[in-house]
Amino acid sequence: MTQNVTAAPTTGSPSAGEWWRDAVIYQVYPRSFADGNGDGMGDLPGITARLPYLRDLGVDAVWLSPFYASPQADAGYDVADYRAVDPVFGTLADADDLVRETHALGLRFIVDIVPNHCSDRHEWFQEALREGPGSAARDRFHFRAGRGADGALPPNDWESVFGGPAWTRVEDGQWYLHLFAAEQPDFNWDNQDVHDEFRSVLRFWLDLGVDGFRIDVAHGLVKAPGLPDIGHAEQVKLLGKQAVPYFDQDGVHEIYRDWRRILDAYGTGNGTERIAVAEAWTPTVERSALYLRRGELHQAFNFEYLTTGWDAAALRAVIDRSLAAMNAVDAPATWVLSNHDVVRHATRFADGDEVRGLRRARAATLLMLALPGSAYLYQGEELGLPEVTELPDEVRQDPAFFRGSGQDGTRDGCRVPLPWSGERPPFGFGPVEGGPSWLPQPDSWKDLSVAAQTGVPGSTLEFYRRALAVRRAHPALGAGRDIAWVPSPEGVLAFRRTTSAGSFVCTTNLSASPVTVPTPGTLLLASAHVVPGAGPDAAGTVLPADSTVWWAA
Ligand code: GLC
């Protein structure tokens, strides 16, 4: 059960200054957030109509996954026109409304940009196919002759992140590179047209008023010269854990220095910054920090944190390393537990027991929101949604599923449309009861809907709202850059944060049994039912298994 606390009301307006340093950013996955027109697919007007929900939740910014014109071979991460909205999601006027309305509610608005690859329906790729080998149009992509007799073998041994070879052969015999699906040809960033085009695309969305970009596959744009073989077939399994010639090449940094100049031209200081966050699955947080050096990007996702299990020692180590790496380049650390590519954390932490999973997910969220830096939430985690593991094959759409490997095999289970209200699917996702939703929702989600949880003490939704309100009200949360670990029993993580306005302690019991800890101050919020011991250090407080407590101390 959530404890009651006194906290300033949520105003919905992000702080001025470098707003992004401690921002809580909420990821909206457009096809699964809210369906305004009843076709079973989420859309921009649906999101606009639900913005007050996000303001009331208490986040600072909204990041939208792609809504651009796309054949949807990879749910919109295959972009056919970077300046157009896909009709499935609405129109450019709808995007404009959405940006304005988001700002009117005091929230920032971040869009995805997909510069590593486009759709095979993009006019440049179509032109490249038409114009043939040796043409200027082909040079915007990675076209090569094959190996072996008749060039029937791919030019090198690279594997697609989604499984299978990273090369597809076209009619005239050449092959083109695609690190993801065959419908997603990789751009050649040695070609000046590509640089010019993305500068222009950035300006297009900045002119529309967006506050920043999440850069898709930010580590992939530059490939090692000569596209050398890797030499073994364990590439997908080892993704992010080993250096490969197609990811995290030093050359990418020049691109981001260029982009930073564009962003800065639109505003610096006093809350006017336009920001960029890198989706860079690098082998270490230290490699991720390179993207955040002076004159480069503002943030990078902390995937090392996301992939760390429910383990006190491992979490402590990754927190320490993240803060050290980010502080060294004067960038905020970021924290994330779920997104549209990974199994939801309520299920990841469950070890086969959903109740335990939710308990740990709430404790993990409270720990994450206590850390200095910026935090990312993925739609539905505030409802405690689990991964949907029982989807029938015929409804699945993730290309990774069809290519037989990669990124947990399938990512549809975290993309099931949100339940908003009502007794029957689509639970208010669309306007009509019993209407369609592009993936089916489990019947049990009626108890997890926004309406079912609103105003219910102890519900996960009210818990998130309270946590975000306390974080906003308490100066020692989020802001700053350091923590001080408090000596704790094995399986318990406790740290103190001190500012001129006061001190704060966060204690997490990651062990499977209750633990008694000294009571450091006044209980602010707990992820489970906790009865505080009386007074600072006067008596111990029993922390249930898998729980986090925030204290004003
Ligand atoms: C990123 C996206 C993922 C997409 C891939 C290819 O990893 O988050 O959803 O499939 O890039 O664009």
Coordinates of N, CA and C in Angstrom, one line a residue, residues 200-323:
S200 N 18.4 18.9 -42.6 CA 17.2 19.5 -43.0 C 16.0 18.9 -42.2
V201 N 16.0 17.6 -42.0 CA 14.9 16.9 -41.3 C 14.9 17.4 -39.8
L202 N 16.1 17.5 -39.2 CA 16.1 18.0 -37.8 C 15.4 19.4 -37.8
R203 N 15.8 20.3 -38.7 CA 15.3 21.6 -38.7 C 13.8 21.6 -39.0
F204 N 13.3 20.7 -39.8 CA 11.9 20.6 -40.1 C 11.1 20.4 -38.8
W205 N 11.5 19.5 -37.9 CA 10.8 19.2 -36.7 C 11.1 20.3 -35.6
L206 N 12.3 20.8 -35.6 CA 12.6 21.9 -34.7 C 11.7 23.1 -35.0
D207 N 11.5 23.4 -36.3 CA 10.7 24.5 -36.7 C 9.2 24.3 -36.3
L208 N 8.8 23.0 -36.2 CA 7.5 22.7 -35.8 C 7.3 22.8 -34.3
G209 N 8.5 23.0 -33.6 CA 8.4 23.3 -32.1 C 8.8 22.1 -31.2
V210 N 9.4 21.0 -31.8 CA 9.7 19.9 -30.9 C 10.9 20.3 -30.0
D211 N 10.9 19.7 -28.8 CA 12.0 20.0 -27.8 C 13.2 19.1 -27.9
G212 N 13.1 18.1 -28.7 CA 14.3 17.3 -28.9 C 14.0 16.0 -29.6
F213 N 15.0 15.2 -29.7 CA 15.0 14.0 -30.5 C 15.6 12.8 -29.7
R214 N 14.9 11.7 -29.9 CA 15.5 10.4 -29.5 C 16.1 9.8 -30.8
I215 N 17.4 9.6 -30.7 CA 18.1 9.2 -32.0 C 18.2 7.7 -32.0
D216 N 17.4 7.1 -33.0 CA 17.3 5.7 -33.1 C 18.7 5.1 -33.6
V217 N 19.1 4.0 -33.0 CA 20.4 3.3 -33.4 C 21.5 4.4 -33.6
A218 N 21.6 5.2 -32.6 CA 22.6 6.3 -32.7 C 24.0 5.9 -32.9
H219 N 24.3 4.6 -32.5 CA 25.6 4.1 -32.5 C 25.9 3.4 -33.8
G220 N 24.9 3.4 -34.8 CA 25.1 2.5 -36.0 C 25.5 3.3 -37.2
L221 N 25.4 4.6 -37.2 CA 25.5 5.3 -38.5 C 26.8 5.1 -39.3
V222 N 27.9 5.0 -38.6 CA 29.2 4.9 -39.3 C 29.7 3.4 -39.2
K223 N 30.0 2.9 -40.3 CA 30.6 1.5 -40.4 C 32.1 1.6 -40.5
A224 N 32.8 0.5 -40.0 CA 34.2 0.5 -40.2 C 34.6 0.4 -41.7
P225 N 35.6 1.2 -42.1 CA 36.0 1.2 -43.5 C 36.2 -0.2 -44.0
G226 N 35.7 -0.5 -45.2 CA 35.9 -1.8 -45.9 C 34.9 -2.8 -45.4
L227 N 34.0 -2.4 -44.5 CA 33.0 -3.4 -43.9 C 33.6 -4.8 -43.7
P228 N 34.6 -4.8 -42.7 CA 35.3 -6.1 -42.5 C 34.4 -7.2 -41.9
D229 N 34.8 -8.4 -42.2 CA 34.1 -9.6 -41.6 C 34.3 -9.5 -40.1
I230 N 33.3 -10.2 -39.4 CA 33.5 -10.3 -37.9 C 34.1 -11.7 -37.5
G231 N 33.8 -12.7 -38.3 CA 34.5 -13.9 -38.2 C 33.8 -15.0 -37.4
H232 N 32.6 -14.7 -36.8 CA 31.9 -15.7 -36.2 C 30.4 -15.4 -36.2
A233 N 29.6 -16.4 -35.9 CA 28.1 -16.2 -36.1 C 27.4 -16.0 -34.8
E234 N 28.0 -15.4 -33.8 CA 27.4 -15.2 -32.5 C 27.1 -13.7 -32.3
Q235 N 26.8 -13.1 -33.4 CA 26.8 -11.6 -33.4 C 25.5 -11.1 -32.7
V236 N 24.4 -11.7 -32.9 CA 23.2 -11.2 -32.3 C 23.2 -11.5 -30.8
K237 N 23.6 -12.7 -30.5 CA 23.7 -13.1 -29.1 C 24.6 -12.1 -28.3
L238 N 25.6 -11.7 -28.9 CA 26.6 -10.9 -28.2 C 26.4 -9.4 -28.4
L239 N 25.3 -9.0 -29.0 CA 25.0 -7.6 -29.3 C 25.1 -6.7 -28.1
G240 N 25.8 -5.6 -28.2 CA 26.0 -4.7 -27.0 C 27.0 -5.2 -26.1
K241 N 27.6 -6.4 -26.3 CA 28.6 -6.9 -25.3 C 29.9 -7.0 -25.9
Q242 N 30.0 -6.9 -27.2 CA 31.3 -6.9 -27.9 C 31.4 -5.8 -28.9
A243 N 32.6 -5.4 -29.3 CA 32.8 -4.4 -30.3 C 32.5 -5.1 -31.7
V244 N 31.8 -4.4 -32.5 CA 31.5 -4.9 -33.8 C 31.7 -3.7 -34.8
P245 N 32.1 -4.1 -36.1 CA 32.5 -3.0 -37.0 C 31.3 -2.2 -37.5
Y246 N 30.1 -2.5 -37.1 CA 29.0 -1.7 -37.5 C 28.3 -0.9 -36.4
F247 N 28.8 -1.0 -35.2 CA 28.3 -0.2 -34.1 C 29.4 0.5 -33.4
D248 N 29.0 1.7 -32.9 CA 29.9 2.5 -31.9 C 31.2 2.8 -32.5
Q249 N 31.3 3.1 -33.8 CA 32.5 3.5 -34.4 C 32.8 5.0 -34.1
D250 N 34.1 5.3 -33.9 CA 34.4 6.7 -33.4 C 33.9 7.8 -34.4
G251 N 33.7 7.4 -35.6 CA 33.2 8.4 -36.6 C 31.9 9.0 -36.3
V252 N 31.0 8.3 -35.6 CA 29.7 8.8 -35.3 C 29.7 10.2 -34.6
H253 N 30.8 10.4 -33.8 CA 30.8 11.5 -32.9 C 30.8 12.8 -33.7
E254 N 31.4 12.8 -34.9 CA 31.5 14.0 -35.7 C 30.1 14.4 -36.1
I255 N 29.2 13.4 -36.4 CA 27.8 13.7 -36.8 C 27.1 14.4 -35.7
Y256 N 27.3 13.9 -34.4 CA 26.6 14.5 -33.3 C 27.1 15.9 -32.9
R257 N 28.4 16.1 -33.2 CA 28.9 17.5 -33.0 C 28.2 18.5 -33.9
D258 N 28.0 18.0 -35.1 CA 27.3 18.8 -36.1 C 25.8 19.0 -35.7
W259 N 25.2 18.0 -35.2 CA 23.8 18.1 -34.8 C 23.6 19.0 -33.6
R260 N 24.6 19.0 -32.7 CA 24.5 19.8 -31.5 C 24.5 21.3 -31.9
R261 N 25.3 21.6 -32.9 CA 25.3 23.0 -33.4 C 23.9 23.4 -33.8
I262 N 23.3 22.5 -34.5 CA 21.9 22.8 -35.0 C 21.0 23.0 -33.8
L263 N 21.0 22.1 -32.9 CA 20.1 22.2 -31.7 C 20.4 23.5 -30.9
D264 N 21.7 23.8 -30.7 CA 22.0 25.0 -29.9 C 21.5 26.3 -30.6
A265 N 21.5 26.2 -31.9 CA 21.0 27.4 -32.7 C 19.6 27.7 -32.4
Y266 N 18.8 26.7 -31.9 CA 17.4 26.9 -31.6 C 17.2 27.3 -30.1
G267 N 18.2 27.3 -29.3 CA 18.0 27.7 -27.9 C 19.0 27.1 -27.0
T268 N 19.6 27.9 -26.1 CA 20.5 27.4 -25.1 C 20.1 28.1 -23.8
G269 N 20.1 27.4 -22.7 CA 19.9 28.0 -21.4 C 18.5 28.5 -21.1
N270 N 18.2 28.7 -19.9 CA 16.9 29.2 -19.5 C 15.7 28.4 -20.0
G271 N 15.9 27.1 -20.0 CA 14.8 26.2 -20.4 C 14.5 26.1 -21.8
T272 N 15.3 26.8 -22.7 CA 14.9 26.8 -24.1 C 15.7 25.7 -24.9
E273 N 16.5 24.9 -24.2 CA 17.3 23.9 -25.0 C 16.5 22.9 -25.8
R274 N 16.9 22.6 -26.9 CA 16.4 21.5 -27.7 C 17.4 20.4 -27.5
I275 N 17.0 19.2 -27.2 CA 18.0 18.2 -26.7 C 18.0 16.9 -27.6
A276 N 19.0 16.1 -27.5 CA 19.0 14.8 -28.2 C 19.5 13.7 -27.2
V277 N 18.8 12.6 -27.3 CA 19.2 11.5 -26.5 C 19.5 10.3 -27.4
A278 N 20.6 9.7 -27.1 CA 21.1 8.6 -28.0 C 20.6 7.3 -27.6
E279 N 20.0 6.5 -28.5 CA 19.8 5.1 -28.3 C 21.0 4.4 -28.8
A280 N 21.9 4.2 -27.9 CA 23.2 3.6 -28.3 C 23.5 2.4 -27.4
W281 N 23.4 1.2 -28.0 CA 23.6 0.0 -27.2 C 25.1 -0.2 -27.2
T282 N 25.9 0.5 -26.4 CA 27.3 0.3 -26.4 C 27.7 -0.8 -25.4
P283 N 28.9 -1.3 -25.5 CA 29.3 -2.3 -24.5 C 29.4 -1.9 -23.1
T284 N 29.6 -0.6 -22.8 CA 29.8 -0.1 -21.4 C 29.2 1.3 -21.3
V285 N 28.9 1.7 -20.0 CA 28.5 3.1 -19.8 C 29.6 4.1 -20.1
E286 N 30.8 3.7 -20.0 CA 31.9 4.6 -20.4 C 31.9 4.9 -21.9
R287 N 31.6 3.9 -22.7 CA 31.5 4.1 -24.1 C 30.2 5.0 -24.4
S288 N 29.2 4.8 -23.7 CA 28.0 5.7 -23.9 C 28.3 7.1 -23.5
A289 N 29.2 7.3 -22.5 CA 29.5 8.7 -22.1 C 30.2 9.5 -23.2
L290 N 30.9 8.8 -24.1 CA 31.6 9.5 -25.2 C 30.6 10.3 -26.0
Y291 N 29.3 9.8 -26.1 CA 28.3 10.5 -26.9 C 27.9 11.9 -26.2
L292 N 28.3 12.0 -25.0 CA 27.8 13.1 -24.2 C 28.9 14.1 -23.8
R293 N 30.0 14.0 -24.5 CA 31.1 15.0 -24.2 C 30.6 16.3 -24.7
R294 N 31.3 17.3 -24.2 CA 31.0 18.7 -24.5 C 30.8 18.9 -26.0
G295 N 29.8 19.5 -26.4 CA 29.5 19.7 -27.8 C 28.9 18.5 -28.5
E296 N 28.5 17.5 -27.8 CA 27.8 16.4 -28.4 C 26.4 16.3 -27.9
L297 N 25.9 15.1 -27.6 CA 24.5 15.0 -27.2 C 24.2 15.3 -25.7
H298 N 23.0 15.3 -25.4 CA 22.6 15.7 -24.0 C 22.5 14.4 -23.1
Q299 N 21.9 13.4 -23.6 CA 21.7 12.2 -22.8 C 21.9 10.9 -23.7
A300 N 22.2 9.8 -23.0 CA 22.1 8.5 -23.7 C 21.4 7.6 -22.8
F301 N 20.6 6.7 -23.4 CA 19.9 5.7 -22.6 C 20.9 4.8 -21.8
N302 N 20.6 4.5 -20.6 CA 21.5 3.6 -19.8 C 21.0 2.2 -19.9
F303 N 21.4 1.5 -21.0 CA 21.0 0.1 -21.2 C 21.6 -0.8 -20.2
E304 N 22.8 -0.5 -19.8 CA 23.5 -1.4 -18.8 C 22.6 -1.4 -17.5
Y305 N 22.0 -0.3 -17.2 CA 21.1 -0.3 -16.0 C 19.9 -1.1 -16.3
L306 N 19.3 -0.9 -17.5 CA 18.1 -1.7 -17.8 C 18.3 -3.2 -17.8
T307 N 19.5 -3.6 -18.2 CA 19.7 -5.1 -18.3 C 20.3 -5.7 -17.0
T308 N 20.4 -4.9 -16.0 CA 20.9 -5.4 -14.7 C 19.7 -6.0 -14.0
G309 N 19.9 -7.2 -13.5 CA 18.8 -7.9 -12.8 C 18.5 -7.4 -11.4
W310 N 17.6 -8.0 -10.7 CA 17.2 -7.6 -9.4 C 18.3 -8.2 -8.4
D311 N 19.4 -7.4 -8.3 CA 20.5 -7.9 -7.6 C 21.2 -6.7 -7.0
A312 N 21.3 -6.7 -5.6 CA 21.8 -5.5 -5.0 C 23.2 -5.1 -5.4
A313 N 24.1 -6.1 -5.4 CA 25.5 -5.8 -5.7 C 25.7 -5.3 -7.1
A314 N 25.0 -6.0 -8.0 CA 25.1 -5.6 -9.5 C 24.5 -4.2 -9.7
L315 N 23.4 -3.9 -9.1 CA 22.8 -2.6 -9.2 C 23.7 -1.5 -8.7
R316 N 24.2 -1.8 -7.5 CA 25.1 -0.8 -6.9 C 26.3 -0.5 -7.8
A317 N 26.8 -1.6 -8.4 CA 28.0 -1.4 -9.3 C 27.6 -0.6 -10.5
V318 N 26.5 -0.8 -11.1 CA 26.1 -0.1 -12.3 C 25.7 1.3 -12.0
I319 N 25.1 1.6 -10.9 CA 24.8 2.9 -10.5 C 26.1 3.7 -10.3
D320 N 27.1 3.1 -9.6 CA 28.4 3.8 -9.3 C 29.1 4.1 -10.7
R321 N 29.1 3.1 -11.5 CA 29.8 3.3 -12.8 C 29.1 4.3 -13.7
S322 N 27.8 4.3 -13.6 CA 27.0 5.3 -14.5 C 27.3 6.7 -14.0
L323 N 27.2 6.9 -12.7 CA 27.4 8.3 -12.2 C 28.8 8.7 -12.5

